[in-house]
Coordinates of C-alpha atoms in Angstrom, one line a residue:
M1 CA 97.7 104.4 186.6
K2 CA 96.2 107.1 184.1
R3 CA 96.0 105.5 180.4
S4 CA 95.0 106.7 176.9
L5 CA 94.4 104.2 174.8
L6 CA 95.3 105.7 171.2
L7 CA 94.7 105.2 167.4
L8 CA 98.2 105.4 165.7
T9 CA 98.6 106.9 162.0
L10 CA 102.2 106.8 161.1
L11 CA 103.7 109.0 158.4
V12 CA 106.9 106.8 157.6
G13 CA 108.7 108.4 155.3
F14 CA 112.3 106.8 154.0
L15 CA 114.4 105.7 157.6
G16 CA 117.1 104.1 155.3
L17 CA 118.5 100.9 155.2
F18 CA 118.7 99.8 158.0
R19 CA 117.0 96.6 159.0
P20 CA 113.1 95.8 160.5
T21 CA 113.3 96.9 164.1
E22 CA 111.0 97.0 167.7
A23 CA 110.8 98.9 169.7
Q24 CA 109.2 98.3 173.1
A25 CA 107.2 100.3 176.0
Q26 CA 107.3 99.5 179.2
S27 CA 104.8 100.7 181.9
G28 CA 103.7 104.4 181.7
E29 CA 106.7 105.6 179.1
R30 CA 105.6 108.8 176.8
M31 CA 106.3 108.6 173.2
L32 CA 107.3 111.2 171.0
L33 CA 106.2 111.1 167.3
Y34 CA 107.6 113.2 164.6
T35 CA 105.5 113.7 162.0
K36 CA 106.6 114.2 158.1
S37 CA 104.9 117.9 158.4
G38 CA 107.0 118.8 161.5
K39 CA 104.3 118.0 164.3
V40 CA 105.1 116.4 167.5
I41 CA 102.7 114.6 168.5
P42 CA 102.9 113.3 172.5
Y43 CA 101.1 109.8 174.2
R44 CA 101.2 108.0 177.3
V45 CA 101.6 104.8 176.3
Q46 CA 100.6 101.8 179.1
H47 CA 101.1 98.4 177.2
L48 CA 102.9 97.9 173.9
D49 CA 104.5 95.1 173.2
S50 CA 106.2 96.3 170.4
I51 CA 106.2 98.6 167.6
K52 CA 107.8 97.9 163.5
F53 CA 109.1 100.0 161.4
L54 CA 109.9 98.5 157.7
T55 CA 112.7 99.9 156.4
D56 CA 112.3 99.3 152.1
K57 CA 112.5 101.3 149.4
V58 CA 108.6 100.6 148.1
D59 CA 107.8 102.9 144.6
L60 CA 104.1 105.4 144.5
A61 CA 105.6 107.2 142.1
L62 CA 102.6 108.6 140.5
H63 CA 102.7 111.5 137.4
P64 CA 98.5 112.8 136.6
Q65 CA 97.6 115.4 134.4
I66 CA 94.7 117.2 134.1
A67 CA 93.3 118.8 131.3
P68 CA 89.8 120.2 129.8
H69 CA 88.3 118.0 127.8
P70 CA 88.2 117.2 124.6
N71 CA 84.4 117.0 123.9
G72 CA 84.2 120.8 125.2
T73 CA 81.6 120.6 127.5
T74 CA 81.2 123.4 130.4
G75 CA 82.8 121.9 133.8
A76 CA 84.3 119.4 131.8
M77 CA 87.7 117.6 132.3
K78 CA 89.4 114.9 132.0
L79 CA 92.3 112.8 134.0
T80 CA 94.9 110.7 132.9
I81 CA 96.8 109.4 135.5
G82 CA 100.1 107.7 133.2
A83 CA 102.5 104.9 134.5
V84 CA 102.5 104.4 138.5
G85 CA 104.9 103.1 140.3
Q86 CA 105.7 99.6 141.1
N87 CA 104.1 99.3 144.4
V88 CA 100.9 101.2 143.7
R89 CA 98.0 99.3 144.7
R90 CA 95.2 101.8 144.9
I91 CA 95.0 105.8 144.2
S92 CA 92.7 107.8 146.4
F93 CA 92.1 111.1 145.1
V94 CA 89.7 114.4 146.2
L95 CA 88.8 118.2 144.0
P96 CA 89.0 120.8 147.0
E97 CA 89.2 124.3 145.0
A98 CA 92.3 126.2 145.6
H99 CA 92.2 127.9 148.2
Q100 CA 90.5 125.2 150.4
V101 CA 94.5 124.0 150.5
A102 CA 96.3 126.5 149.7
K103 CA 97.5 127.0 153.6
M104 CA 97.7 123.3 154.2
D105 CA 100.6 120.8 155.6
E106 CA 100.9 116.8 154.0
Y107 CA 99.2 116.2 157.2
Q108 CA 96.3 118.4 156.9
C109 CA 95.7 117.4 153.6
L110 CA 95.8 113.4 154.1
Q111 CA 93.3 113.6 157.1
L112 CA 91.0 114.8 154.1
F113 CA 91.0 111.1 153.0
D114 CA 89.5 110.1 155.7
P115 CA 85.6 110.1 155.2
E116 CA 84.1 112.1 157.9
E117 CA 86.9 115.0 157.5
A118 CA 86.2 114.6 153.2
A119 CA 82.3 114.9 154.3
R120 CA 83.2 118.4 156.7
A121 CA 85.4 119.6 153.6
G122 CA 82.2 118.8 151.4
L123 CA 84.9 116.8 149.5
Q124 CA 83.9 113.0 148.0
I125 CA 86.6 110.2 147.5
L126 CA 87.0 108.8 144.9
E127 CA 88.9 105.7 143.6
A128 CA 91.9 105.2 140.4
E129 CA 93.9 103.2 138.4
G130 CA 97.2 103.4 137.0
N131 CA 97.2 103.4 133.4
K132 CA 93.1 104.9 132.3
Q133 CA 91.6 108.1 131.5
Y134 CA 88.3 109.4 133.9
D135 CA 86.3 112.2 133.4
L136 CA 85.9 114.2 136.1
P137 CA 82.8 115.4 138.2
S138 CA 81.5 118.7 137.1
M139 CA 84.0 121.3 138.1
Q140 CA 82.9 124.8 138.3
R141 CA 83.6 127.0 135.1
G142 CA 86.7 129.9 135.8
Y143 CA 87.9 128.0 139.0
S144 CA 90.9 126.7 140.4
Y145 CA 91.0 123.5 141.8
T146 CA 94.4 121.7 143.6
A147 CA 93.7 118.0 142.6
L148 CA 95.2 115.8 145.9
F149 CA 95.7 112.6 144.8
L150 CA 97.0 109.0 147.7
P151 CA 98.6 105.8 146.9
Y152 CA 98.6 103.5 148.8
D153 CA 100.9 99.9 149.0
E154 CA 100.4 96.0 149.4
L155 CA 99.7 96.3 153.0
G156 CA 97.6 99.3 152.1
C157 CA 100.5 101.7 153.6
P158 CA 99.6 105.4 152.2
G159 CA 102.5 107.4 150.5
D160 CA 103.0 111.5 149.8
V161 CA 100.4 113.4 148.7
T162 CA 100.7 114.5 145.2
R163 CA 99.1 117.8 144.3
I164 CA 97.8 119.4 141.0
Q165 CA 96.5 122.5 139.9
F166 CA 94.2 123.3 137.6
S167 CA 92.0 125.5 136.2
V168 CA 88.4 125.1 134.8
P169 CA 88.3 127.3 131.7
L170 CA 85.2 129.4 131.7
G171 CA 83.0 128.1 128.3
S172 CA 79.8 129.5 127.7
L173 CA 76.7 129.0 130.5
K174 CA 73.7 126.8 128.9
G175 CA 71.3 129.1 127.3
E176 CA 71.1 132.8 128.4
P177 CA 70.1 132.9 132.0
S178 CA 69.4 136.1 133.1
M179 CA 67.9 138.3 135.3
Q180 CA 65.9 141.6 136.5
V181 CA 65.0 143.2 139.8
P182 CA 63.5 145.9 140.4
F183 CA 63.6 148.4 143.5
S184 CA 60.7 150.2 145.7
D185 CA 59.7 151.8 148.9
V186 CA 62.6 153.4 148.6
K187 CA 62.7 154.6 152.2
A188 CA 65.6 155.5 155.0
N189 CA 66.6 153.0 156.7
G190 CA 65.6 149.8 154.0
F191 CA 63.8 149.1 150.2
K192 CA 62.1 146.7 148.6
A193 CA 63.2 144.6 145.7
K194 CA 61.8 141.9 143.6
L195 CA 64.2 139.5 141.9
I196 CA 63.3 138.3 139.0
P197 CA 65.0 135.7 137.3
N198 CA 64.4 134.3 133.1
G199 CA 63.7 130.6 132.2
D200 CA 67.3 129.5 131.4
V201 CA 67.5 130.7 135.5
K202 CA 68.1 126.8 137.1
G203 CA 68.7 128.6 140.2
Y204 CA 70.5 131.4 141.9
F205 CA 72.3 133.2 145.1
Y206 CA 72.2 136.6 146.1
L207 CA 72.9 139.5 149.0
C208 CA 72.1 142.4 150.2
E209 CA 75.2 144.6 151.4
E210 CA 76.7 147.9 151.1
T211 CA 78.5 148.8 148.3
N212 CA 81.8 149.0 149.8
N213 CA 81.6 147.6 153.4
P214 CA 84.9 147.3 154.2
A215 CA 83.8 144.4 156.9
R216 CA 82.9 142.7 154.6
D217 CA 86.1 142.2 152.9
Q218 CA 88.3 142.0 156.4
K219 CA 85.9 139.3 156.8
M220 CA 86.4 137.3 153.4
Q221 CA 89.4 136.9 154.3
E222 CA 89.8 135.9 157.8
L223 CA 87.1 133.2 156.6
G224 CA 89.7 132.6 153.4
I225 CA 87.0 133.3 150.6
P226 CA 88.8 134.2 147.5
D227 CA 86.3 136.7 145.9
L228 CA 83.1 138.1 146.5
K229 CA 81.4 135.4 143.8
H230 CA 82.2 133.2 146.4
Y231 CA 81.1 134.4 148.9
I232 CA 77.6 135.4 147.8
V233 CA 77.5 131.5 146.4
Q234 CA 79.0 130.8 149.8
F235 CA 76.4 132.8 152.4
G236 CA 73.2 133.4 149.6
V237 CA 71.9 131.2 150.3
D238 CA 67.5 130.1 150.9
P239 CA 68.1 130.5 154.7
E240 CA 64.4 128.1 154.8
T241 CA 66.3 124.9 152.6
G242 CA 70.0 125.8 152.6
K243 CA 70.2 125.5 148.7
P244 CA 69.9 128.2 146.2
Y245 CA 66.5 130.3 145.7
E246 CA 63.8 129.1 143.0
G247 CA 61.7 131.4 141.0
V248 CA 60.5 135.1 141.2
K249 CA 61.3 136.6 145.0
E250 CA 59.9 139.6 146.9
K251 CA 62.1 140.4 150.1
T252 CA 62.0 143.4 151.6
F253 CA 65.1 144.8 153.5
S254 CA 64.9 146.9 155.8
E255 CA 67.5 148.5 159.0
L256 CA 70.3 149.4 156.9
K257 CA 71.6 153.0 157.0
K258 CA 70.1 156.4 155.8
N259 CA 71.7 157.9 152.1
V260 CA 74.1 154.8 151.1
E261 CA 74.3 152.8 148.0
Y262 CA 73.9 149.7 148.5
T263 CA 74.2 146.2 145.6
L264 CA 72.1 142.9 145.2
Y265 CA 74.7 141.2 143.9
V266 CA 73.4 137.9 142.4
V267 CA 74.5 134.9 141.3
L268 CA 73.1 132.3 138.7
I269 CA 72.9 129.3 138.0
D270 CA 72.7 127.1 134.5
A271 CA 70.5 124.5 133.7
E272 CA 73.7 122.0 133.9
G273 CA 74.3 123.6 136.9
Q274 CA 76.8 126.7 135.9
Y275 CA 77.3 129.4 138.5
S276 CA 77.9 132.7 136.0
D277 CA 79.7 135.1 136.5
L278 CA 79.0 137.4 139.5
Y279 CA 76.6 140.1 138.6
D280 CA 77.3 144.0 140.8
T281 CA 74.9 146.1 138.9
F282 CA 71.5 146.4 141.0
K283 CA 72.4 149.3 143.0
V284 CA 70.2 151.5 145.1
I285 CA 69.9 154.3 147.8
T286 CA 68.4 154.8 150.4
K287 CA 66.9 158.2 151.2
P288 CA 68.2 160.2 154.1
K289 CA 66.9 161.1 157.3
G290 CA 66.4 164.1 160.1
T291 CA 66.3 167.3 159.9
S292 CA 69.1 170.2 160.3
E293 CA 67.8 170.7 164.0
T294 CA 69.8 169.4 166.8
A295 CA 69.3 165.2 167.2
S296 CA 68.8 163.4 170.4
C297 CA 67.1 160.7 171.4
T298 CA 64.9 159.3 174.8
I299 CA 66.0 155.7 176.8
E300 CA 64.1 154.3 179.1
V301 CA 64.9 151.6 181.0
T302 CA 62.4 148.5 182.1
E303 CA 62.5 144.7 183.5
I304 CA 66.5 145.0 185.8
T305 CA 67.0 141.8 187.2
E306 CA 70.3 140.8 188.5
Q307 CA 72.2 140.4 185.2
T308 CA 69.8 141.5 183.0
A309 CA 67.7 145.3 181.6
T310 CA 65.4 146.0 178.3
I311 CA 66.7 149.5 177.4
T312 CA 64.2 150.9 174.3
T313 CA 66.1 154.4 172.5
T314 CA 63.4 156.5 170.6
P315 CA 64.9 158.7 168.1
D316 CA 62.9 162.4 167.8
V317 CA 61.9 163.6 164.1
N318 CA 65.9 165.0 163.7
T319 CA 67.5 162.0 164.0
S320 CA 69.3 160.7 160.9
S321 CA 70.8 157.6 162.9
F322 CA 71.7 157.2 166.4
R323 CA 74.6 155.1 168.5
E324 CA 74.3 153.3 172.3
A325 CA 75.9 151.7 174.8
I326 CA 76.6 150.7 178.3
F327 CA 79.2 150.9 181.1
P328 CA 79.6 150.6 184.6
K329 CA 79.5 154.1 186.4
G330 CA 82.7 155.6 186.7
A331 CA 83.9 153.3 184.1
K332 CA 84.1 156.7 181.5
T333 CA 84.2 160.3 182.1
E334 CA 81.3 161.9 180.2
E335 CA 83.9 162.7 177.6
E336 CA 85.5 159.2 177.3
M337 CA 81.5 158.0 176.3
L338 CA 81.0 161.1 174.4
A339 CA 84.0 160.3 171.9
Y340 CA 83.3 156.3 172.1
L341 CA 80.1 156.4 170.6
R342 CA 81.6 159.5 168.1
D343 CA 84.7 158.3 167.0
T344 CA 84.6 154.7 167.0
P345 CA 84.5 152.7 163.5
E346 CA 81.3 151.8 162.7
T347 CA 81.5 147.2 163.9
A348 CA 79.4 144.5 164.4
L349 CA 79.0 145.5 168.1
L350 CA 78.7 148.9 167.2
P351 CA 76.5 150.2 164.7
F352 CA 74.4 153.3 163.6
H353 CA 70.5 152.7 163.9
T354 CA 67.8 154.6 162.8
E355 CA 64.4 153.9 164.1
K356 CA 63.6 152.9 167.4
R357 CA 65.1 149.4 169.6
T358 CA 65.0 147.8 171.9
W359 CA 67.8 145.6 173.2
V360 CA 68.3 143.2 176.5
W361 CA 71.5 143.9 177.6
E362 CA 72.6 140.2 179.3
E363 CA 75.9 139.4 181.5
L364 CA 74.9 142.4 183.9
E365 CA 77.1 142.5 187.2
P366 CA 74.4 141.7 190.1
A367 CA 73.9 145.3 192.7
T368 CA 75.5 147.2 189.8
T369 CA 74.8 150.9 188.7
Y370 CA 75.4 150.9 185.0
I371 CA 74.4 153.8 182.4
A372 CA 72.6 153.7 179.5
I373 CA 73.6 156.3 177.4
A374 CA 72.4 157.3 173.7
L375 CA 74.5 159.6 171.2
A376 CA 72.3 161.1 167.6
K377 CA 73.1 163.1 164.6
N378 CA 70.4 164.6 162.0
A379 CA 70.4 165.2 158.5
D380 CA 73.4 167.6 158.3
D381 CA 75.7 164.5 160.2
K382 CA 75.9 167.0 163.2
W383 CA 76.5 164.7 166.4
G384 CA 73.3 166.5 168.7
P385 CA 74.2 166.1 173.0
L386 CA 75.3 163.0 174.7
V387 CA 71.9 161.4 176.5
Q388 CA 72.4 159.8 179.4
K389 CA 70.1 157.2 181.6
E390 CA 71.6 155.3 184.9
F391 CA 70.6 151.9 186.8
T392 CA 71.3 149.6 189.1
T393 CA 70.7 146.0 188.4
K394 CA 69.1 143.6 191.4
A395 CA 71.2 142.0 194.1
L396 CA 71.4 137.9 193.7
Q397 CA 69.2 136.7 196.6
T398 CA 70.6 133.0 196.9
E399 CA 74.5 132.6 197.1
P400 CA 75.2 130.7 193.8
K401 CA 75.9 127.0 193.5
L402 CA 78.8 124.6 193.2
P403 CA 80.3 123.8 190.4
L404 CA 79.6 120.4 192.1
E405 CA 75.7 120.6 192.4
Y406 CA 75.1 120.4 188.6
V407 CA 76.8 116.7 188.3
A408 CA 73.9 114.1 189.8
E409 CA 75.0 111.5 192.2
Y410 CA 75.1 108.3 189.5
N411 CA 75.5 106.9 186.8
L412 CA 73.2 106.1 183.5
N413 CA 71.9 103.0 183.7
E414 CA 72.4 100.7 180.8
E415 CA 69.1 102.1 178.9
G416 CA 70.0 105.7 179.6
N417 CA 66.8 106.2 180.5
N418 CA 67.4 106.3 183.7
F419 CA 70.0 106.4 187.2
V420 CA 71.4 103.6 188.5
S421 CA 71.2 103.5 192.5
T422 CA 74.5 102.3 193.9
Q423 CA 78.1 103.2 193.0
A424 CA 78.3 100.2 192.4
T425 CA 81.2 99.4 189.6
D426 CA 79.1 96.8 187.6
V427 CA 75.6 98.4 187.4
S428 CA 76.4 101.2 184.8
G429 CA 76.1 101.7 181.4
Y430 CA 79.0 101.5 179.3
F431 CA 78.7 104.1 175.8
T432 CA 80.6 104.2 173.4
Y433 CA 81.1 108.9 172.6
Q434 CA 78.5 108.5 169.4
E435 CA 76.0 106.4 171.5
A436 CA 75.9 108.8 174.6
I437 CA 75.3 112.0 172.0
E438 CA 72.0 110.2 171.1
K439 CA 70.9 108.6 174.2
A440 CA 72.0 111.4 177.1
N441 CA 73.3 114.9 175.3
K442 CA 69.6 115.7 176.8
V443 CA 67.5 113.8 178.9
T444 CA 64.4 114.2 181.1
I445 CA 64.8 112.2 184.6
A446 CA 62.0 112.1 187.1
G447 CA 61.1 115.7 185.7
A448 CA 64.4 117.1 185.1
N449 CA 66.4 118.2 182.6
Y450 CA 69.9 116.8 182.5
H451 CA 72.7 116.8 180.0
L452 CA 75.9 115.4 178.8
P453 CA 78.6 117.2 179.6
T454 CA 81.2 119.4 177.4
Q455 CA 84.5 119.0 178.2
A456 CA 84.8 123.0 179.7
E457 CA 81.6 121.4 181.9
W458 CA 84.7 118.4 183.0
M459 CA 87.3 120.8 183.3
S460 CA 84.5 122.4 186.2
I461 CA 85.5 119.9 188.4
I462 CA 88.4 117.4 187.0
P463 CA 91.2 119.9 185.4
L464 CA 92.6 119.6 182.8
D465 CA 95.3 116.3 181.8
K466 CA 98.4 119.0 182.7
S467 CA 101.5 115.9 182.1
P468 CA 103.7 115.5 184.3
V469 CA 102.2 116.4 186.6
D470 CA 98.0 116.6 186.4
Y471 CA 96.6 119.2 189.0
I472 CA 95.6 116.3 191.0
N473 CA 97.5 113.7 191.5
F474 CA 97.2 110.8 194.2
A475 CA 101.2 109.4 193.9
V476 CA 103.3 112.5 194.2
A477 CA 103.9 115.7 196.8
Y478 CA 103.7 119.0 194.7
D479 CA 102.0 122.5 195.2
Q480 CA 100.9 124.0 192.1
K481 CA 99.5 127.6 193.2
D482 CA 97.6 130.2 191.2
I483 CA 96.9 128.0 188.3
S484 CA 94.8 130.0 185.2
E485 CA 92.0 127.9 184.5
T486 CA 89.0 128.9 182.6
V487 CA 85.7 126.3 182.7
S488 CA 81.7 126.4 181.9
V489 CA 79.7 126.5 184.7
A490 CA 75.3 126.2 184.6
G491 CA 77.0 127.6 181.4
K492 CA 79.1 130.4 181.5
E493 CA 82.6 130.7 180.8
V494 CA 84.3 131.2 184.5
T495 CA 88.1 132.3 184.7
S496 CA 89.8 131.8 188.2
T497 CA 92.8 131.1 189.9
N498 CA 93.3 127.7 191.8
D499 CA 96.2 126.6 194.2
Y500 CA 96.9 122.0 194.2
H501 CA 98.3 120.6 197.5
A502 CA 98.8 116.7 198.0
A503 CA 101.0 115.0 200.2
G504 CA 101.2 112.3 197.7
D505 CA 99.1 110.0 200.8
G506 CA 95.8 109.4 197.9
I507 CA 94.9 113.4 199.0
V508 CA 94.2 116.1 197.0
Y509 CA 93.0 119.5 198.3
A510 CA 92.7 122.7 196.2
L511 CA 91.1 126.5 196.6
R512 CA 89.4 126.5 193.4
Y513 CA 87.6 129.9 191.8
K514 CA 89.5 132.5 193.3
G515 CA 88.3 135.9 192.1
T516 CA 84.6 134.3 191.8
E517 CA 81.9 134.2 193.7
L518 CA 82.7 129.9 193.0
V519 CA 85.5 131.0 195.6
S520 CA 85.4 127.3 197.4
A521 CA 88.0 124.2 199.0
W522 CA 87.9 121.3 197.2
R523 CA 89.3 117.2 198.5
Y524 CA 89.8 115.1 196.2
E525 CA 90.0 110.8 197.1
L526 CA 90.0 106.9 196.5
V527 CA 87.9 105.8 198.6
P528 CA 85.9 102.3 199.0
N529 CA 82.6 102.7 199.4
D530 CA 80.3 99.0 200.4
G531 CA 83.9 97.5 198.8
H532 CA 83.8 99.0 195.6
R533 CA 86.6 101.8 194.5
V534 CA 85.3 105.4 193.9
L535 CA 86.7 108.6 193.4
K536 CA 85.2 110.6 196.1
I537 CA 84.5 114.6 195.6
T538 CA 84.1 117.0 198.7
A539 CA 83.2 121.0 197.7
R540 CA 82.5 123.4 200.1
P541 CA 81.6 127.3 199.6
L542 CA 84.3 130.4 201.1
A543 CA 83.4 133.4 202.1
S544 CA 84.9 136.0 200.3
P545 CA 87.6 137.6 200.7
L546 CA 89.6 134.5 201.0
T547 CA 91.5 134.4 204.5
I548 CA 93.1 131.1 204.0
T549 CA 95.4 128.6 201.8
V550 CA 95.0 125.5 200.6
E551 CA 97.2 124.2 203.0
D552 CA 94.7 125.7 205.5
I553 CA 92.3 123.7 204.3
A554 CA 94.3 120.2 204.3
K555 CA 93.6 119.5 207.7
D556 CA 90.8 117.0 209.0
S557 CA 89.2 119.8 211.3
F558 CA 88.2 121.7 208.3
W559 CA 86.3 119.5 206.8
T560 CA 83.1 119.2 209.5
G561 CA 80.6 117.9 206.7
E562 CA 78.9 122.1 206.6
K563 CA 77.8 122.9 203.5
E564 CA 79.6 120.3 202.5
V565 CA 78.1 118.8 198.4
V566 CA 79.8 115.4 197.6
R567 CA 79.7 113.0 194.1
Q568 CA 80.9 109.7 194.4
F569 CA 82.4 108.1 190.8
P570 CA 82.3 104.9 190.3
A571 CA 85.8 102.8 189.3
S572 CA 83.7 100.6 186.3
G573 CA 86.7 100.7 183.4
M574 CA 86.0 101.0 180.4
V575 CA 84.4 98.2 177.5
T576 CA 87.1 97.8 174.3
S577 CA 86.3 97.2 171.1
S578 CA 86.3 93.5 171.1
G579 CA 83.4 94.2 174.4
S580 CA 85.6 92.7 176.9
V581 CA 85.2 94.2 179.9
V582 CA 88.9 96.2 181.4
F583 CA 90.4 98.4 184.1
R584 CA 87.0 97.5 186.2
G585 CA 87.8 98.4 189.8
S586 CA 90.7 100.2 189.6
E587 CA 90.0 103.2 187.0
G588 CA 86.7 105.0 186.1
Y589 CA 86.3 107.2 182.0
F590 CA 83.4 109.2 182.2
W591 CA 82.4 110.6 178.5
S592 CA 82.0 114.4 177.6
A593 CA 79.9 116.1 175.4
T594 CA 82.7 117.4 172.8
D595 CA 84.7 115.8 170.4
N596 CA 88.5 115.9 169.2
G597 CA 88.6 114.6 165.7
P598 CA 86.9 111.5 163.6
F599 CA 88.4 109.1 165.8
Y600 CA 88.7 110.9 169.2
A601 CA 86.6 112.8 172.2
W602 CA 87.2 114.4 175.3
G603 CA 85.6 112.5 178.8
M604 CA 87.0 112.3 182.9
F605 CA 89.9 109.5 183.9
F606 CA 90.8 108.7 187.5
G607 CA 93.0 105.5 188.6
D608 CA 95.3 104.7 190.4
S609 CA 97.7 108.0 190.4
S610 CA 95.8 110.4 189.1
S611 CA 92.8 112.1 187.9
D612 CA 92.1 115.0 185.2
V613 CA 90.1 115.4 181.4
G614 CA 91.9 113.8 179.0
R615 CA 90.6 112.1 175.3
Y616 CA 90.1 109.1 174.2
M617 CA 89.4 106.7 172.1
S618 CA 85.1 107.2 170.8
R619 CA 84.9 103.7 169.7
L620 CA 85.4 102.5 173.1
K621 CA 82.1 102.3 175.8
N622 CA 82.5 104.1 178.8
S623 CA 79.8 105.4 182.1
V624 CA 78.1 108.5 181.6
R625 CA 77.5 110.6 184.1
L626 CA 75.0 113.2 183.2
F627 CA 74.7 117.2 184.8
V628 CA 71.6 119.0 185.4
D629 CA 70.2 121.7 183.2
A630 CA 71.0 125.5 184.8
E631 CA 67.3 127.4 185.9

C-alpha cells in the first residue's frame, strides 16, 4: 500500500463553540485540509489514530507600532509592542521589505517564520515581549517595510499574522560620499570606465545599462523589483565576492551597441551602511560603426556533430551591426527568414552584434539539414542582403540508451562509497535527504561517475503520483492511453505520450516514450528474489514507426529476453526519526535530489498496490539508487 508520512501544520482559526472533537482515519483514506488562506491540501492517510481540535477561544491580539527613533539617527526605528492578548506567551517578528510580501497571503507569510524559509528570503527571525520597546536593527533610509508579527499561545500554537507597514525617513548620509566616473577609449562596441569613490564611501553597487532599456523594465516587473535603485543593489555586486565593490575600479565594457547612450548607474554606501540615492548622471554614447556602402557578412560552419555545429559570422567593414539565426531547411521561406532578422524586436535570444562572433549551436537534430543565416546593416541603418549557409548534421551511429540503462543495478551501501552486491532487503544503506545530498549527489565508484537522480530523472522510470489511480497500479485493472509526460533523460528534457495497461494481477505494462527515439515497452512487477521482495522493471526498445499496442506487449510471448534491460529494487522499507526500521519486506523508498520545501523531498516509492514518484519527509531515512552520468 502506498503511504505518505507527513508533518501537518494546521492553521486553525475560530471553529465555533463546540466541544473538543476527535476524528479517526481508516487505513488508506484521503484527508483534505482546508487552510485559512483558502488552499486545499490533500493527504493520503495510512495510520492516524486521531486528530483533536481544541475549540476554546484564545486571545492573541497584538497592537504593535513602529515609528522613527527619537534620537534621529538615520535608519533608526523604534518598535513598541504595547498591550497584548491574555493568551500571548511569545512573539516572533520579521522585517521584510514591503515589495517582498505585497502579494503574499497569510499562509505564505507564516512560512517566513520557518528558519530555513527566512534564511532563503534574507530575513532574521526576532523575538519580542508585550509592553516593551525595542530598537530595530539598522533599516535602509527611504525604504518601505512590512513588519510581520506572529503570536504564540501556551501550547505553542500560532495565531494570526499581524502586518505593520512603515517607511524609513530619508535622513542624511554619514559624511559626504561621492563618486567620479571618467570614460575613455570610447568605440562603437564599448568603452572604458574608471569608478573613483571618495573617502566617505564604504562600498558601492553599479551596473552599466542602456539608458532606455525596455527589457530591463520588463525584467524588474517580472521579478517584483520596485524601482531601479533596488535593481542596481540586487544585481550590481562584485561577481567575485558577491558583495558591494570597494575602492577604485577600472572596467572595460564590450559587445555593446553602436551609437547608443549607456548609463553607469551607481548606489553608494556610507560608513554606517546606509545607501545613497541612485546616481544616474554618468552617461556615454558609443560611436557609430560601418560605412554608407552595402553591408554584408560571411558565415563559416565547422565542427559539425550529430547535435551541434560551430558557426562563425564575420561582418565586413561596411557593417555597423548584424543579426544571425539558424533554421531547419524548409521551415521558413527566404522572405520569412529575412523578415525574422529584420523585423523582430531585439531580445536576449536575438540580439544585435557588432564584431566577429563564433557560437556553438546545440540541441540540433541528427541527420538534419539546417540553414545558418545572417543579415547586416550599414552606418545609415540600411539592411544588406540575406546571407545563407547550408549544412547537415551527422546521423546517429548507435541506438540511444533507454532511461532504465542509466540506473545502477544495486543500492548504495551504508557508508555511501560503494554498491551492495545483492537485492536483499537488509543490506542497503539508509539516509536522510540531507545525508543523501551530501554523500551521494556526486559519486565515483569503480571509475564511473554517478549522481543522485532528480525528481524528473526518477519520472523517466516511474511516473509521478496520480491519485486516485496511479499509472503503475498492481491491484486494479485499468487502461490509460496517450498520457503526456515530461521527464529528464541523461540531462535532457523529454516530452512524450505513454500508454499503461493492467489486469489487476500484479503486473503493469506500458508503451513509453511514444513519438521519440526512446519508444520502448515496459513491464513492472513485484517478484521474489532469493526470498526477498523486489520491484522488477524490464524495458525493451521498439522500432519506429510503432506497429504494436500496449495490449500486444501484455502477452508473455512478447517478453523473450532480447534487448531487454532489467533493474530490481529491494523492499528495504525506511528508518523513522526514532531509528526504527519499518515496512521492510513490503515497501521500498528511494530519494531523489529534488527537495519540496524545507521539510519534504521527492522520491520513488513502491508497495503492495502501486509505485510512483511522490514526496516524503526529508528527516526519514530511505534507500539510495544512483544513476550513472551521461557520457
